[in-house]
Tab-separated table of N, CA and C and ligand atoms in Angstrom:
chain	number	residue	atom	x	y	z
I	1	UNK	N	-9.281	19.122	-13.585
I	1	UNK	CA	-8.430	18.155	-14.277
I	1	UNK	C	-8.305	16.871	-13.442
I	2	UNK	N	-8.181	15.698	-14.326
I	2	UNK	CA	-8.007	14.385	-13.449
I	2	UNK	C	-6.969	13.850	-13.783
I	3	UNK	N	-6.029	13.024	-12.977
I	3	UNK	CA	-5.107	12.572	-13.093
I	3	UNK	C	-5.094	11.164	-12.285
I	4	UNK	N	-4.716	10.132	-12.940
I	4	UNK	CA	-4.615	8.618	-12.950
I	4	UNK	C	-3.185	8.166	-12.767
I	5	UNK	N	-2.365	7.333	-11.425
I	5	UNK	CA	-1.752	6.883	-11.237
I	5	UNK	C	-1.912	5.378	-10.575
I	6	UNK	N	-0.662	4.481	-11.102
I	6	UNK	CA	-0.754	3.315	-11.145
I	6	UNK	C	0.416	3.057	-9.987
I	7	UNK	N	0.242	1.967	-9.020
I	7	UNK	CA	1.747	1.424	-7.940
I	7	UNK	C	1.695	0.289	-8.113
I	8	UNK	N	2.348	-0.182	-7.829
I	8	UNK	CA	2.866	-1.447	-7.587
I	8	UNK	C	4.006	-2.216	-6.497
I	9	UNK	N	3.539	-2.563	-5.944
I	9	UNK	CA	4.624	-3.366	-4.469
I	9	UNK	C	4.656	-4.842	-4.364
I	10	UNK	N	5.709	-5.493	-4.072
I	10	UNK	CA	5.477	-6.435	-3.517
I	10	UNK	C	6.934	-6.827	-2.396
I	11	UNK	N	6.324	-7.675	-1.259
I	11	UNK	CA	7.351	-8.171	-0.573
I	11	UNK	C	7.348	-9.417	0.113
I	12	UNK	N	8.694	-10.029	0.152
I	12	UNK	CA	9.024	-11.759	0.755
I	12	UNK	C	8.037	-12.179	2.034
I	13	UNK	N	7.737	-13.218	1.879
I	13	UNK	CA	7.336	-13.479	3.593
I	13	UNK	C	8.505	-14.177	4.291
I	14	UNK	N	8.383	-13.217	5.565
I	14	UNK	CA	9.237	-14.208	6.675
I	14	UNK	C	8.775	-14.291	7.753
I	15	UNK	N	9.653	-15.256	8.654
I	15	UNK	CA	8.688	-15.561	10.152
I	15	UNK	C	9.408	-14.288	10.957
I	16	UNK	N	8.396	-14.115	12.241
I	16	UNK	CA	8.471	-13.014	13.296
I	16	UNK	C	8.368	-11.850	13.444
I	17	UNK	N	7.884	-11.730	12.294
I	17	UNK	CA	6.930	-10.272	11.837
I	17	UNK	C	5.662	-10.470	11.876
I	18	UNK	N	4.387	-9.095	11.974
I	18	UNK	CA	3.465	-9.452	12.191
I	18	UNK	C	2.867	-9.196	10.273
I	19	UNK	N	1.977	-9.469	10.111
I	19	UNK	CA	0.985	-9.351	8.779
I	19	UNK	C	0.310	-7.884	8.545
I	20	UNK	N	1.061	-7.217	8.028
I	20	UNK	CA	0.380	-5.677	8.210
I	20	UNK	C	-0.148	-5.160	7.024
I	21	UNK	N	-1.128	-5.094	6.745
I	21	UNK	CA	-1.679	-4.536	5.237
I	21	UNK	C	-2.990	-3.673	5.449
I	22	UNK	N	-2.727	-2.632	4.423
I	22	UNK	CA	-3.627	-1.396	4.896
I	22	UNK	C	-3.922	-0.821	6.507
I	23	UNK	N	-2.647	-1.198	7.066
I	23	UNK	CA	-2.609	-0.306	8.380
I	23	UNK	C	-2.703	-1.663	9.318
I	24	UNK	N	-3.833	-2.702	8.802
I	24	UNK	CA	-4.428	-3.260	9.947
I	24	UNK	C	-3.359	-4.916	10.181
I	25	UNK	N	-3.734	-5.434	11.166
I	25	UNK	CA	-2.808	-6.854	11.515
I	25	UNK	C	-3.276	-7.673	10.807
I	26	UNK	N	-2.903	-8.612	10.596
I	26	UNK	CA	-4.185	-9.959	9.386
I	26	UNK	C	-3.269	-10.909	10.308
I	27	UNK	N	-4.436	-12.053	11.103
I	27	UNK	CA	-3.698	-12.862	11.390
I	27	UNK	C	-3.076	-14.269	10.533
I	28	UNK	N	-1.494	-14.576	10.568
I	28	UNK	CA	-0.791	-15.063	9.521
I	28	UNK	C	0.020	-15.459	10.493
I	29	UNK	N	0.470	-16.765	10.041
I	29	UNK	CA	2.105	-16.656	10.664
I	29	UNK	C	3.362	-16.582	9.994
I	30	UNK	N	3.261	-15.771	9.040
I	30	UNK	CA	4.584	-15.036	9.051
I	30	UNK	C	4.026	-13.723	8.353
I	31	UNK	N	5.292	-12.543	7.673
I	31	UNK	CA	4.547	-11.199	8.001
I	31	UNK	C	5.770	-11.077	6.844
I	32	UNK	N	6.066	-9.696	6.717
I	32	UNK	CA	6.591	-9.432	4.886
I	32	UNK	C	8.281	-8.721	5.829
I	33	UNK	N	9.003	-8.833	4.814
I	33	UNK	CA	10.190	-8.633	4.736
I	33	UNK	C	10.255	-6.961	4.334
I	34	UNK	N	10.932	-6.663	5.469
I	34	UNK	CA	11.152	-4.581	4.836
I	34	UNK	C	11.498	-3.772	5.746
I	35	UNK	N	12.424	-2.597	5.415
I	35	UNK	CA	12.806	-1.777	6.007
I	35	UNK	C	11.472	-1.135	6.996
I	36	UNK	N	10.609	-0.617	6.566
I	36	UNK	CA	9.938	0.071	7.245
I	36	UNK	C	8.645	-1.488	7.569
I	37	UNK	N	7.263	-0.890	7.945
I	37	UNK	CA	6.478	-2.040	8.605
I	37	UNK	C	6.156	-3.705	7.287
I	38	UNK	N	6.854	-2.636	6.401
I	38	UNK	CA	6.121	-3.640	4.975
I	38	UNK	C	4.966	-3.744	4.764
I	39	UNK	N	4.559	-2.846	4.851
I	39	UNK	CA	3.147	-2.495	4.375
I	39	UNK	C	2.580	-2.732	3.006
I	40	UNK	N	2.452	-3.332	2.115
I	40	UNK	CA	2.432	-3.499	0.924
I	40	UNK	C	1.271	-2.698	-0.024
I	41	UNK	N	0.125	-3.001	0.854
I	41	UNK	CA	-0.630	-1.791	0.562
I	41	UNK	C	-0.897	-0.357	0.643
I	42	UNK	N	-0.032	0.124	1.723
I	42	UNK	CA	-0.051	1.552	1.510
I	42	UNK	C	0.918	1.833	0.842
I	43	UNK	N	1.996	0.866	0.480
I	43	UNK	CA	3.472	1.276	-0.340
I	43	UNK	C	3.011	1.727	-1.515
I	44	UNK	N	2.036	0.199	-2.239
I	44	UNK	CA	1.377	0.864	-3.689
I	44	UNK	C	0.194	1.379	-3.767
I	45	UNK	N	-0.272	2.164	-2.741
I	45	UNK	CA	-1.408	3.084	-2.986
I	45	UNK	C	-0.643	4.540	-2.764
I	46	UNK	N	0.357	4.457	-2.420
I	46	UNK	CA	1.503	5.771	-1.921
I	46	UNK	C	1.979	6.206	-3.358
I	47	UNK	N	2.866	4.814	-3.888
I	47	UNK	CA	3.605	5.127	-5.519
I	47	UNK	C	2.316	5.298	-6.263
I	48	UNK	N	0.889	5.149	-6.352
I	48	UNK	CA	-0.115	5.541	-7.271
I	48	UNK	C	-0.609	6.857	-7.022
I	49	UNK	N	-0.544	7.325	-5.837
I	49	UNK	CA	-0.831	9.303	-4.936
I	49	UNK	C	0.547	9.569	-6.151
I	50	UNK	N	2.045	9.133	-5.817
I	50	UNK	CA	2.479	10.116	-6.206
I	50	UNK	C	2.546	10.259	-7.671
I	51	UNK	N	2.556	9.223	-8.128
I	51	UNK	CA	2.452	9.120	-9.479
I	51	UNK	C	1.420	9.990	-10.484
I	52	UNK	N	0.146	9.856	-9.775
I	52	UNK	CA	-0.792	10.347	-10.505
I	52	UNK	C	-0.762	12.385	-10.047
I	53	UNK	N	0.260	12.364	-9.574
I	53	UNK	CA	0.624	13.638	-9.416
I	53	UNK	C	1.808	14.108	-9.886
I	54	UNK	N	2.873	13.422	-10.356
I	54	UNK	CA	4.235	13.318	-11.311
I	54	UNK	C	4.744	14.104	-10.104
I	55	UNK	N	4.906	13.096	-9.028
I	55	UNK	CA	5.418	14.050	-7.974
I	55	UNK	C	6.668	12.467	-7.308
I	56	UNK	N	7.082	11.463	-8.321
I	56	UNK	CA	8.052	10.702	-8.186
I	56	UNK	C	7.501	9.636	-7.744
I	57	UNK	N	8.130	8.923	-6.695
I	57	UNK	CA	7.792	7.386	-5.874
I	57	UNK	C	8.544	7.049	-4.490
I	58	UNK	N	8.089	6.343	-3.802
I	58	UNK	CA	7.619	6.233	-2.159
I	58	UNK	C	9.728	6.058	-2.269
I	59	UNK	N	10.348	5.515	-3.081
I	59	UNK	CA	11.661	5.392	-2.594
I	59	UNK	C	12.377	6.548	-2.649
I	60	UNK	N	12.064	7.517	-3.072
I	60	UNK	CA	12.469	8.843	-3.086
I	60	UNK	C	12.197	9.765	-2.355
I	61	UNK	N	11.042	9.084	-2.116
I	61	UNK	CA	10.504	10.379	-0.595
I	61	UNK	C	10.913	9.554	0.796
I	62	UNK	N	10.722	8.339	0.529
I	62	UNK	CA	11.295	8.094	1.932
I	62	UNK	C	12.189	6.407	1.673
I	63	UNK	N	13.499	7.170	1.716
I	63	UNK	CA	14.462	5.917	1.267
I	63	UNK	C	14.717	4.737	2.273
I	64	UNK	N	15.320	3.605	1.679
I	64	UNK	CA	15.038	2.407	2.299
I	64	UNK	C	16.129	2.472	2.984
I	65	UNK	N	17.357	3.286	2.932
I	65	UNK	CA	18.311	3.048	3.397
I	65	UNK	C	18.651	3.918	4.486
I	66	UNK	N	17.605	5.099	4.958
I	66	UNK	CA	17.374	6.039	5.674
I	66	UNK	C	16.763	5.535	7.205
I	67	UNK	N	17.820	5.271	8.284
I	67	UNK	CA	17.201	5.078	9.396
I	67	UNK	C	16.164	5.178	10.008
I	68	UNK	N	15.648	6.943	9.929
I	68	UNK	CA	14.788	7.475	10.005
I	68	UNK	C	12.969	6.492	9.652
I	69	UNK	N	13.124	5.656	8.731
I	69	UNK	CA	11.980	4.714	7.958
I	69	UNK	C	11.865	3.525	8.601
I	70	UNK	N	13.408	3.215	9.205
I	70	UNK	CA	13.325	1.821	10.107
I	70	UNK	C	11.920	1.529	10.754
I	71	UNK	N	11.065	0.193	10.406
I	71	UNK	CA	9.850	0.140	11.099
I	71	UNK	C	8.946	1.109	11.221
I	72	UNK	N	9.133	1.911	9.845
I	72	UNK	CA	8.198	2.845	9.823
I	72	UNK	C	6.774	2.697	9.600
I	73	UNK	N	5.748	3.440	10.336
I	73	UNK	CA	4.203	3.099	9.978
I	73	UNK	C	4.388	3.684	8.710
I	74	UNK	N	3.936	2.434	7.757
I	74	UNK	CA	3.863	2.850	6.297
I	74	UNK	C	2.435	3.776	6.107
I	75	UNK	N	1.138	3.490	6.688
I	75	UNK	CA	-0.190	4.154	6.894
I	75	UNK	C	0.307	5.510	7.238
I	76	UNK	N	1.060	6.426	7.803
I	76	UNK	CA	1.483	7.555	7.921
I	76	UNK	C	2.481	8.263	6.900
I	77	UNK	N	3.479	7.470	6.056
I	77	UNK	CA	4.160	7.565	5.153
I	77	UNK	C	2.665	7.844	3.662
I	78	UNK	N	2.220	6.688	3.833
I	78	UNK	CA	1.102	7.558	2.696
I	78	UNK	C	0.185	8.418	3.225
I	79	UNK	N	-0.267	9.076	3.924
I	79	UNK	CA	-0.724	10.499	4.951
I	79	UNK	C	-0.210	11.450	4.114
I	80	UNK	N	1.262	11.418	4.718
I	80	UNK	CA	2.379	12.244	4.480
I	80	UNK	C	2.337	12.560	2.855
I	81	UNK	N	2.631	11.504	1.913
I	81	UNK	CA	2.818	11.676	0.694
I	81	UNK	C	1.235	12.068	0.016
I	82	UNK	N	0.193	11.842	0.161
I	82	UNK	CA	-1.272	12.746	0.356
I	82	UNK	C	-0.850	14.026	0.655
I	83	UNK	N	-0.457	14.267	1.896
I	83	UNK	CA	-0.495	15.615	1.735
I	83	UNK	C	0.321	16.749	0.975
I	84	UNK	N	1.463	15.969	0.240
I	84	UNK	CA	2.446	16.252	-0.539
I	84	UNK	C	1.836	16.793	-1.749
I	85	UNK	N	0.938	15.717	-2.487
I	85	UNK	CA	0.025	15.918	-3.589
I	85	UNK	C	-0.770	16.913	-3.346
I	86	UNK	N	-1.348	17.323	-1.809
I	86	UNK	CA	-2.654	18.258	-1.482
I	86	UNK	C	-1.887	19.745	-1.391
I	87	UNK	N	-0.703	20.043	-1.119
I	87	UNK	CA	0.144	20.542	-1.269
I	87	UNK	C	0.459	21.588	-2.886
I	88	UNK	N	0.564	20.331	-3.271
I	88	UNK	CA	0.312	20.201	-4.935
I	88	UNK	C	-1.235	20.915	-5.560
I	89	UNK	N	-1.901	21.031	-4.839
I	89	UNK	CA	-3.289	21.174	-5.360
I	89	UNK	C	-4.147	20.222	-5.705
I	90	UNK	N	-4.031	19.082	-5.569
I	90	UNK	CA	-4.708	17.767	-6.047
I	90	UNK	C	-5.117	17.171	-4.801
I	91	UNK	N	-6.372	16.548	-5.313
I	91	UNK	CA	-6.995	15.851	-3.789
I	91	UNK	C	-7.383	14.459	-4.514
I	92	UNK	N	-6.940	13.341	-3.556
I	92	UNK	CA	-7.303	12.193	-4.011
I	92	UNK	C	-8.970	11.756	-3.902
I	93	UNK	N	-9.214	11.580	-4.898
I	93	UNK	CA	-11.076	11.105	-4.995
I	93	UNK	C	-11.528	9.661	-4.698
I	94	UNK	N	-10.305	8.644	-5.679
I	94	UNK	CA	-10.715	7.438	-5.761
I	94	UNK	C	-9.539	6.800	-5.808
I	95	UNK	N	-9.982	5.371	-5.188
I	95	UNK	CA	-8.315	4.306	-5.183
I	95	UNK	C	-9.062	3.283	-5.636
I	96	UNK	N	-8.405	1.858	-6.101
I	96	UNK	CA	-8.757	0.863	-6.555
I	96	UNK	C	-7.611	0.080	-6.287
I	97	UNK	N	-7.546	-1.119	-5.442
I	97	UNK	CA	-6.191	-2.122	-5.173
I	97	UNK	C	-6.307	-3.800	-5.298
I	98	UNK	N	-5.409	-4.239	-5.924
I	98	UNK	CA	-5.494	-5.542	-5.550
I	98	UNK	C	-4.589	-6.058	-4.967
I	99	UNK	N	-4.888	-6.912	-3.833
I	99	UNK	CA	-3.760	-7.762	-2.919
I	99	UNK	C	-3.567	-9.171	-4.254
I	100	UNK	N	-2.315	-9.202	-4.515
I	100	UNK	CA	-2.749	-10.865	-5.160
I	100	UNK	C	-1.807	-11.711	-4.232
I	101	UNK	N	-2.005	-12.596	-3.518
I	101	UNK	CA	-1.529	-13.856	-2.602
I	101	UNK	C	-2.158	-14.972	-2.396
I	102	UNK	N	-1.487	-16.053	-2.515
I	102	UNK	CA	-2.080	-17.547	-2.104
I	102	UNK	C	-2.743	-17.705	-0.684
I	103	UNK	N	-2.071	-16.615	0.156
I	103	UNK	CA	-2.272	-16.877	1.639
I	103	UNK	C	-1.901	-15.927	2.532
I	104	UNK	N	-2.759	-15.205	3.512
I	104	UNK	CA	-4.267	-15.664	4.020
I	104	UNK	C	-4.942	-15.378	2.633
I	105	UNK	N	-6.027	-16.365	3.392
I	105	UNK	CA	-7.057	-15.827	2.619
I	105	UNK	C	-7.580	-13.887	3.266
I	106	UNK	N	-8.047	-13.318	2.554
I	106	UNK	CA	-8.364	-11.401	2.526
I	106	UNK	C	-9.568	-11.107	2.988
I	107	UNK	N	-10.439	-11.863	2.328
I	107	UNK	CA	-11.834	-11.261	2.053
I	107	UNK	C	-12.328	-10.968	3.174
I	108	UNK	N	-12.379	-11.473	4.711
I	108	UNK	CA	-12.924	-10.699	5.715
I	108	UNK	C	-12.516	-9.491	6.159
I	109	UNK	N	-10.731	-9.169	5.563
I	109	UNK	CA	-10.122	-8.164	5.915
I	109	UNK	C	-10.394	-7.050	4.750
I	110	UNK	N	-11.020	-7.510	4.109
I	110	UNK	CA	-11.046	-6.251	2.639
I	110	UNK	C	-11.537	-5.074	2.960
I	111	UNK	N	-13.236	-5.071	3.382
I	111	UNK	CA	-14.068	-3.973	3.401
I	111	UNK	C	-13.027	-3.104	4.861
I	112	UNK	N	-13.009	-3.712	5.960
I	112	UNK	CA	-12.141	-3.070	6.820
I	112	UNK	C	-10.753	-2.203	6.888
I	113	UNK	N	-10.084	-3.438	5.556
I	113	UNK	CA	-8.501	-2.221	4.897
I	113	UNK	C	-9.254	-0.842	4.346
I	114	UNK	N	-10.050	-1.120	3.251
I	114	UNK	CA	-10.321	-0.172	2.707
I	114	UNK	C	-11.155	1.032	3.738
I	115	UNK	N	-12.143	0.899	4.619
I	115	UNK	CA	-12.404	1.631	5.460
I	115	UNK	C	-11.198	2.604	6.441
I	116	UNK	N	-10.046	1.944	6.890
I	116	UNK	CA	-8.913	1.969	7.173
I	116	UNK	C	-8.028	3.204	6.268
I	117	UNK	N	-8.021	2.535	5.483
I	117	UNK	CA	-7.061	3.140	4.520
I	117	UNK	C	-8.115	5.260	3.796
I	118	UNK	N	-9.379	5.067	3.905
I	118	UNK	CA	-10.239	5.998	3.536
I	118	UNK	C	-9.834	6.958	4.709
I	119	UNK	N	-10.337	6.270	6.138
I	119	UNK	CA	-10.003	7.402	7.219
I	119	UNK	C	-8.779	7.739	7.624
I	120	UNK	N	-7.884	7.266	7.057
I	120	UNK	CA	-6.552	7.649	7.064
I	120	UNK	C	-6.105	8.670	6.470
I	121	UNK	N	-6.507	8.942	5.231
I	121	UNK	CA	-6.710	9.888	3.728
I	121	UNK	C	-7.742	10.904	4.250
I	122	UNK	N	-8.544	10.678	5.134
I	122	UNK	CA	-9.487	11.840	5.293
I	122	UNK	C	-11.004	11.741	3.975
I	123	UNK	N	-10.522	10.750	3.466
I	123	UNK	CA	-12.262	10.547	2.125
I	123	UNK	C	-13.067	10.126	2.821
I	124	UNK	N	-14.399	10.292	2.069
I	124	UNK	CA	-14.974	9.343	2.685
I	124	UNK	C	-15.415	8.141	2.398
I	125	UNK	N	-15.848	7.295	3.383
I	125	UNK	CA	-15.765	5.867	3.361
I	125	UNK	C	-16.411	5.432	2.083
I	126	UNK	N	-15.809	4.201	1.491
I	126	UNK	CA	-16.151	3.428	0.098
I	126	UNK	C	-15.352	4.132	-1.105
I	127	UNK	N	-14.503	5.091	-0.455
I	127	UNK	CA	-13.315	6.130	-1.962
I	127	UNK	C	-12.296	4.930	-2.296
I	128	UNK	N	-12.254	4.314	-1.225
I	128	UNK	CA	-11.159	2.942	-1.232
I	128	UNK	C	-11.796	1.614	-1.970
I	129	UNK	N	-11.382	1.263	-2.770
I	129	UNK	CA	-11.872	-0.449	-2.554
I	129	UNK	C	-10.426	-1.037	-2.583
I	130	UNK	N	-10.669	-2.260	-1.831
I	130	UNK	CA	-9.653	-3.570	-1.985
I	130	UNK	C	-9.929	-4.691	-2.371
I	131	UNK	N	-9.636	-5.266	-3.123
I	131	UNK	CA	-9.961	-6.716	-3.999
I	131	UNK	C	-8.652	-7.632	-3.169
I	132	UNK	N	-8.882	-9.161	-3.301
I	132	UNK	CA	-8.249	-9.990	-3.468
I	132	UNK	C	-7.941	-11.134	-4.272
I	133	UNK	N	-6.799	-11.504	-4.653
I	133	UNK	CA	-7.249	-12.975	-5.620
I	133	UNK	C	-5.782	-13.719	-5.376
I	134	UNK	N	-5.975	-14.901	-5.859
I	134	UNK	CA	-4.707	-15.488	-5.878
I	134	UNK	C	-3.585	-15.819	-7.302
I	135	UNK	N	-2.329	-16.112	-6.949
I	135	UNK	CA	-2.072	-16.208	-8.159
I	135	UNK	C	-1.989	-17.484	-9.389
I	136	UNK	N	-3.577	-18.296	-8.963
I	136	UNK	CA	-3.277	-19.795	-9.436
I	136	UNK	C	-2.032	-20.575	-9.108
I	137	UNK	N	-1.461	-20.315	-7.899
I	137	UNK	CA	-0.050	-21.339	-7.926
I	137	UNK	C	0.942	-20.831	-8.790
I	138	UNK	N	0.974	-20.088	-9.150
I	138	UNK	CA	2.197	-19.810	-10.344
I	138	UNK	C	3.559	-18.608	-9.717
I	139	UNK	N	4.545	-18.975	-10.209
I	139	UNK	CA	5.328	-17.951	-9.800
I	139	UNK	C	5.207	-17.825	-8.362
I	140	UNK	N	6.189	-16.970	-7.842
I	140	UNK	CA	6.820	-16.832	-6.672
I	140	UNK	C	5.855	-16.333	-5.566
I	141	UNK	N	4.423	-15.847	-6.107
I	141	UNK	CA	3.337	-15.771	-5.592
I	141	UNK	C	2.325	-17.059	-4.786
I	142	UNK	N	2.675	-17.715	-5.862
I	142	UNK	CA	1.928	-19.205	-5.876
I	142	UNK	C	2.667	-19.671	-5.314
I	143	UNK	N	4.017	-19.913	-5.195
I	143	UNK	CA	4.645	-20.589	-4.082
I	143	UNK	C	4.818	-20.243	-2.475
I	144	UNK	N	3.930	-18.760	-2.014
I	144	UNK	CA	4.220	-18.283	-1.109
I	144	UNK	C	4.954	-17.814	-0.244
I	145	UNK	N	5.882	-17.432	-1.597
I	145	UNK	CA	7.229	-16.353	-1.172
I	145	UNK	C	6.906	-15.295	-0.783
I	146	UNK	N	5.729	-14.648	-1.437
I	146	UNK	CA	5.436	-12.997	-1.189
I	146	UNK	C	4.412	-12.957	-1.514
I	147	UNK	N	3.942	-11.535	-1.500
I	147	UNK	CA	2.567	-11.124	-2.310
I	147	UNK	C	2.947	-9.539	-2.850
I	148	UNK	N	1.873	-9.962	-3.832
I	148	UNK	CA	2.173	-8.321	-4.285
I	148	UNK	C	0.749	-7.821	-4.540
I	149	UNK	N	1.449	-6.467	-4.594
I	149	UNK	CA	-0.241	-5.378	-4.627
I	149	UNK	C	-0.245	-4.540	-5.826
I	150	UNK	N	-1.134	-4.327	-6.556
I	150	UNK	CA	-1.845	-2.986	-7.480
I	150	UNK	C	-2.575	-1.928	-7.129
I	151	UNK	N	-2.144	-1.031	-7.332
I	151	UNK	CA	-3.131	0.055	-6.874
I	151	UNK	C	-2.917	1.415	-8.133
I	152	UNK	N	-4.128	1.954	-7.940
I	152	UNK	CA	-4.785	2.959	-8.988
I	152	UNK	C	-5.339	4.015	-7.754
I	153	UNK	N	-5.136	5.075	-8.404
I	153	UNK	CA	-5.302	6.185	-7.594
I	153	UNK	C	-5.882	7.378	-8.703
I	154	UNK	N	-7.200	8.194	-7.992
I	154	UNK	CA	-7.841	9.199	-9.398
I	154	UNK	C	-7.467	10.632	-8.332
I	155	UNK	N	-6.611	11.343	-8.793
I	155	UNK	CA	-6.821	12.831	-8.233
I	155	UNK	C	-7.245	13.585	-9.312
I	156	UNK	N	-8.062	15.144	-8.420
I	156	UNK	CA	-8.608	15.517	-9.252
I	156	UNK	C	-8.066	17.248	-8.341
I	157	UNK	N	-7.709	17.622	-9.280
I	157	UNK	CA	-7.121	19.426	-9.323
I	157	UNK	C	-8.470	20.049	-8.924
I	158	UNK	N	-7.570	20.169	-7.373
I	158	UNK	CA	-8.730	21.724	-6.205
I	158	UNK	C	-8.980	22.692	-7.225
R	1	ZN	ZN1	6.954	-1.933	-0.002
Protein backbone atom coordinates (compact mmCIF):
# COMPACT_ATOMS: atom_id res chain seq x y z
CA UNK A 1 0.00 0.00 0.00
CA UNK A 2 1.12 3.65 -0.70
CA UNK A 3 0.45 6.50 1.11
CA UNK A 4 0.96 10.31 0.07
CA UNK A 5 1.50 13.13 2.51
CA UNK A 6 1.69 16.80 2.01
CA UNK A 7 3.73 19.67 4.77
CA UNK A 8 3.99 22.76 4.75
CA UNK A 9 6.28 25.36 6.87
CA UNK A 10 7.22 28.55 6.84
CA UNK A 11 9.27 31.02 9.04
CA UNK A 12 10.27 35.03 9.64
CA UNK A 13 13.78 36.04 8.94
CA UNK A 14 15.80 37.60 11.61
CA UNK A 15 19.33 38.77 12.26
CA UNK A 16 21.82 36.49 14.49
CA UNK A 17 20.78 33.29 13.62
CA UNK A 18 22.48 31.16 11.31
CA UNK A 19 20.53 29.92 7.78
CA UNK A 20 19.73 26.29 8.42
CA UNK A 21 17.81 24.29 5.83
CA UNK A 22 17.88 20.62 5.29
CA UNK A 23 20.36 20.18 8.13
CA UNK A 24 23.00 22.21 6.27
CA UNK A 25 24.23 26.22 6.93
CA UNK A 26 23.41 28.40 3.68
CA UNK A 27 25.42 31.34 3.89
CA UNK A 28 22.83 34.45 4.54
CA UNK A 29 22.82 37.12 6.79
CA UNK A 30 20.06 36.58 8.65
CA UNK A 31 18.56 33.01 9.59
CA UNK A 32 14.64 32.09 10.47
CA UNK A 33 12.82 32.82 13.59
CA UNK A 34 11.87 29.51 15.94
CA UNK A 35 11.76 27.67 18.87
CA UNK A 36 13.83 24.87 17.83
CA UNK A 37 16.86 25.45 14.88
CA UNK A 38 14.04 26.62 12.32
CA UNK A 39 14.63 24.34 10.08
CA UNK A 40 12.04 24.82 7.54
CA UNK A 41 12.79 22.01 5.56
CA UNK A 42 12.87 19.23 7.72
CA UNK A 43 9.74 20.83 9.60
CA UNK A 44 7.74 20.21 6.22
CA UNK A 45 9.24 17.09 5.14
CA UNK A 46 8.51 15.86 8.99
CA UNK A 47 4.50 17.15 8.78
CA UNK A 48 4.51 15.19 5.14
CA UNK A 49 6.32 11.56 7.06
CA UNK A 50 3.62 12.10 9.44
CA UNK A 51 0.88 12.86 7.54
CA UNK A 52 1.20 10.39 4.92
CA UNK A 53 1.05 8.00 7.81
CA UNK A 54 -2.16 9.67 9.72
CA UNK A 55 0.17 9.62 12.48
CA UNK A 56 -0.65 13.74 13.23
CA UNK A 57 2.02 16.76 12.83
CA UNK A 58 5.56 17.90 13.97
CA UNK A 59 3.54 20.29 16.70
CA UNK A 60 2.23 17.44 18.43
CA UNK A 61 5.06 15.35 18.57
CA UNK A 62 7.30 17.87 19.51
CA UNK A 63 5.66 21.11 20.92
CA UNK A 64 6.86 24.59 20.54
CA UNK A 65 6.31 25.38 23.91
CA UNK A 66 8.28 22.36 25.34
CA UNK A 67 11.81 23.33 26.55
CA UNK A 68 13.03 20.19 25.79
CA UNK A 69 12.86 21.49 21.55
CA UNK A 70 14.62 24.76 22.53
CA UNK A 71 17.27 24.94 19.56
CA UNK A 72 16.45 21.74 18.66
CA UNK A 73 18.29 19.90 15.62
CA UNK A 74 15.21 19.83 13.56
CA UNK A 75 17.31 17.03 11.07
CA UNK A 76 16.98 14.64 14.17
CA UNK A 77 13.35 15.60 15.05
CA UNK A 78 12.51 14.26 11.46
CA UNK A 79 14.86 10.93 12.14
CA UNK A 80 12.82 10.57 15.08
CA UNK A 81 9.36 11.11 13.48
CA UNK A 82 10.68 8.46 10.44
CA UNK A 83 11.13 6.21 12.78
CA UNK A 84 7.73 6.73 14.34
CA UNK A 85 6.13 5.92 10.87
CA UNK A 86 8.81 2.79 10.57
CA UNK A 87 7.44 1.85 13.77
CA UNK A 88 4.16 2.07 12.10
CA UNK A 89 5.21 -0.30 9.37
CA UNK A 90 5.73 2.21 6.63
CA UNK A 91 9.03 3.13 5.11
CA UNK A 92 9.52 6.34 3.38
CA UNK A 93 10.46 5.76 -0.52
CA UNK A 94 10.18 9.23 -1.97
CA UNK A 95 10.12 13.08 -0.96
CA UNK A 96 9.62 15.99 -3.24
CA UNK A 97 10.18 19.81 -1.67
CA UNK A 98 10.06 23.20 -2.58
CA UNK A 99 11.98 26.05 -0.81
CA UNK A 100 10.02 29.19 -2.20
CA UNK A 101 12.21 32.53 -1.17
CA UNK A 102 13.46 35.70 -2.78
CA UNK A 103 16.76 35.17 -0.96
CA UNK A 104 19.55 33.35 -1.01
CA UNK A 105 19.55 32.31 -3.96
CA UNK A 106 19.37 27.74 -3.38
CA UNK A 107 20.44 26.18 -6.34
CA UNK A 108 24.08 25.38 -5.31
CA UNK A 109 22.65 24.21 -2.01
CA UNK A 110 19.85 21.95 -3.54
CA UNK A 111 21.50 18.68 -4.76
CA UNK A 112 23.56 18.78 -1.30
CA UNK A 113 20.13 19.40 1.07
CA UNK A 114 18.67 16.70 -0.63
CA UNK A 115 21.75 14.32 -0.36
CA UNK A 116 21.70 15.50 3.36
CA UNK A 117 18.36 15.07 4.07
CA UNK A 118 18.44 11.13 2.15
CA UNK A 119 21.39 10.10 4.56
CA UNK A 120 19.71 11.26 7.36
CA UNK A 121 16.48 9.01 6.54
CA UNK A 122 18.78 6.17 5.77
CA UNK A 123 17.38 6.09 1.59
CA UNK A 124 19.24 6.12 -0.79
CA UNK A 125 20.71 9.00 -2.42
CA UNK A 126 18.36 10.94 -5.16
CA UNK A 127 14.88 9.53 -2.80
CA UNK A 128 15.07 13.35 -1.94
CA UNK A 129 14.73 16.10 -4.40
CA UNK A 130 14.74 19.87 -3.53
CA UNK A 131 13.56 22.53 -5.90
CA UNK A 132 13.79 26.24 -5.51
CA UNK A 133 11.90 29.28 -6.83
CA UNK A 134 10.94 32.59 -5.85
CA UNK A 135 7.88 34.22 -5.05
CA UNK A 136 7.82 36.95 -7.97
CA UNK A 137 7.98 39.74 -5.26
CA UNK A 138 4.63 39.15 -3.99
CA UNK A 139 3.46 38.74 -0.52
CA UNK A 140 5.41 38.45 2.54
CA UNK A 141 7.73 36.12 0.64
CA UNK A 142 8.61 38.67 -1.92
CA UNK A 143 9.23 41.12 0.56
CA UNK A 144 11.70 38.96 2.46
CA UNK A 145 10.04 38.42 5.58
CA UNK A 146 10.30 34.62 5.40
CA UNK A 147 10.27 31.70 3.28
CA UNK A 148 8.26 28.90 3.12
CA UNK A 149 8.57 25.22 2.13
CA UNK A 150 6.37 22.27 0.43
CA UNK A 151 7.01 18.99 0.83
CA UNK A 152 5.41 15.58 -0.38
CA UNK A 153 6.38 12.48 1.07
CA UNK A 154 5.43 8.63 -0.67
CA UNK A 155 5.47 5.77 2.06
CA UNK A 156 4.94 2.55 1.17
CA UNK A 157 3.63 -0.42 3.81
CA UNK A 158 6.75 -3.04 4.82
ZN1 LIG B 1 9.01 25.18 11.34
Amino acid sequence: MTRVGIGYDSHRFIEGRPLILGGLTIPHGRGLAGHSDADAVAHALTDAILGAAGAGNIGQLFPDDDPQWRDADSMELLRTAHELVRGRGYTLTQADLTVITEQPKLTPHLGPMGNALALRLGLASGSVSVKAKTNEGMGFIGRGEGLAVIAVALLEAR
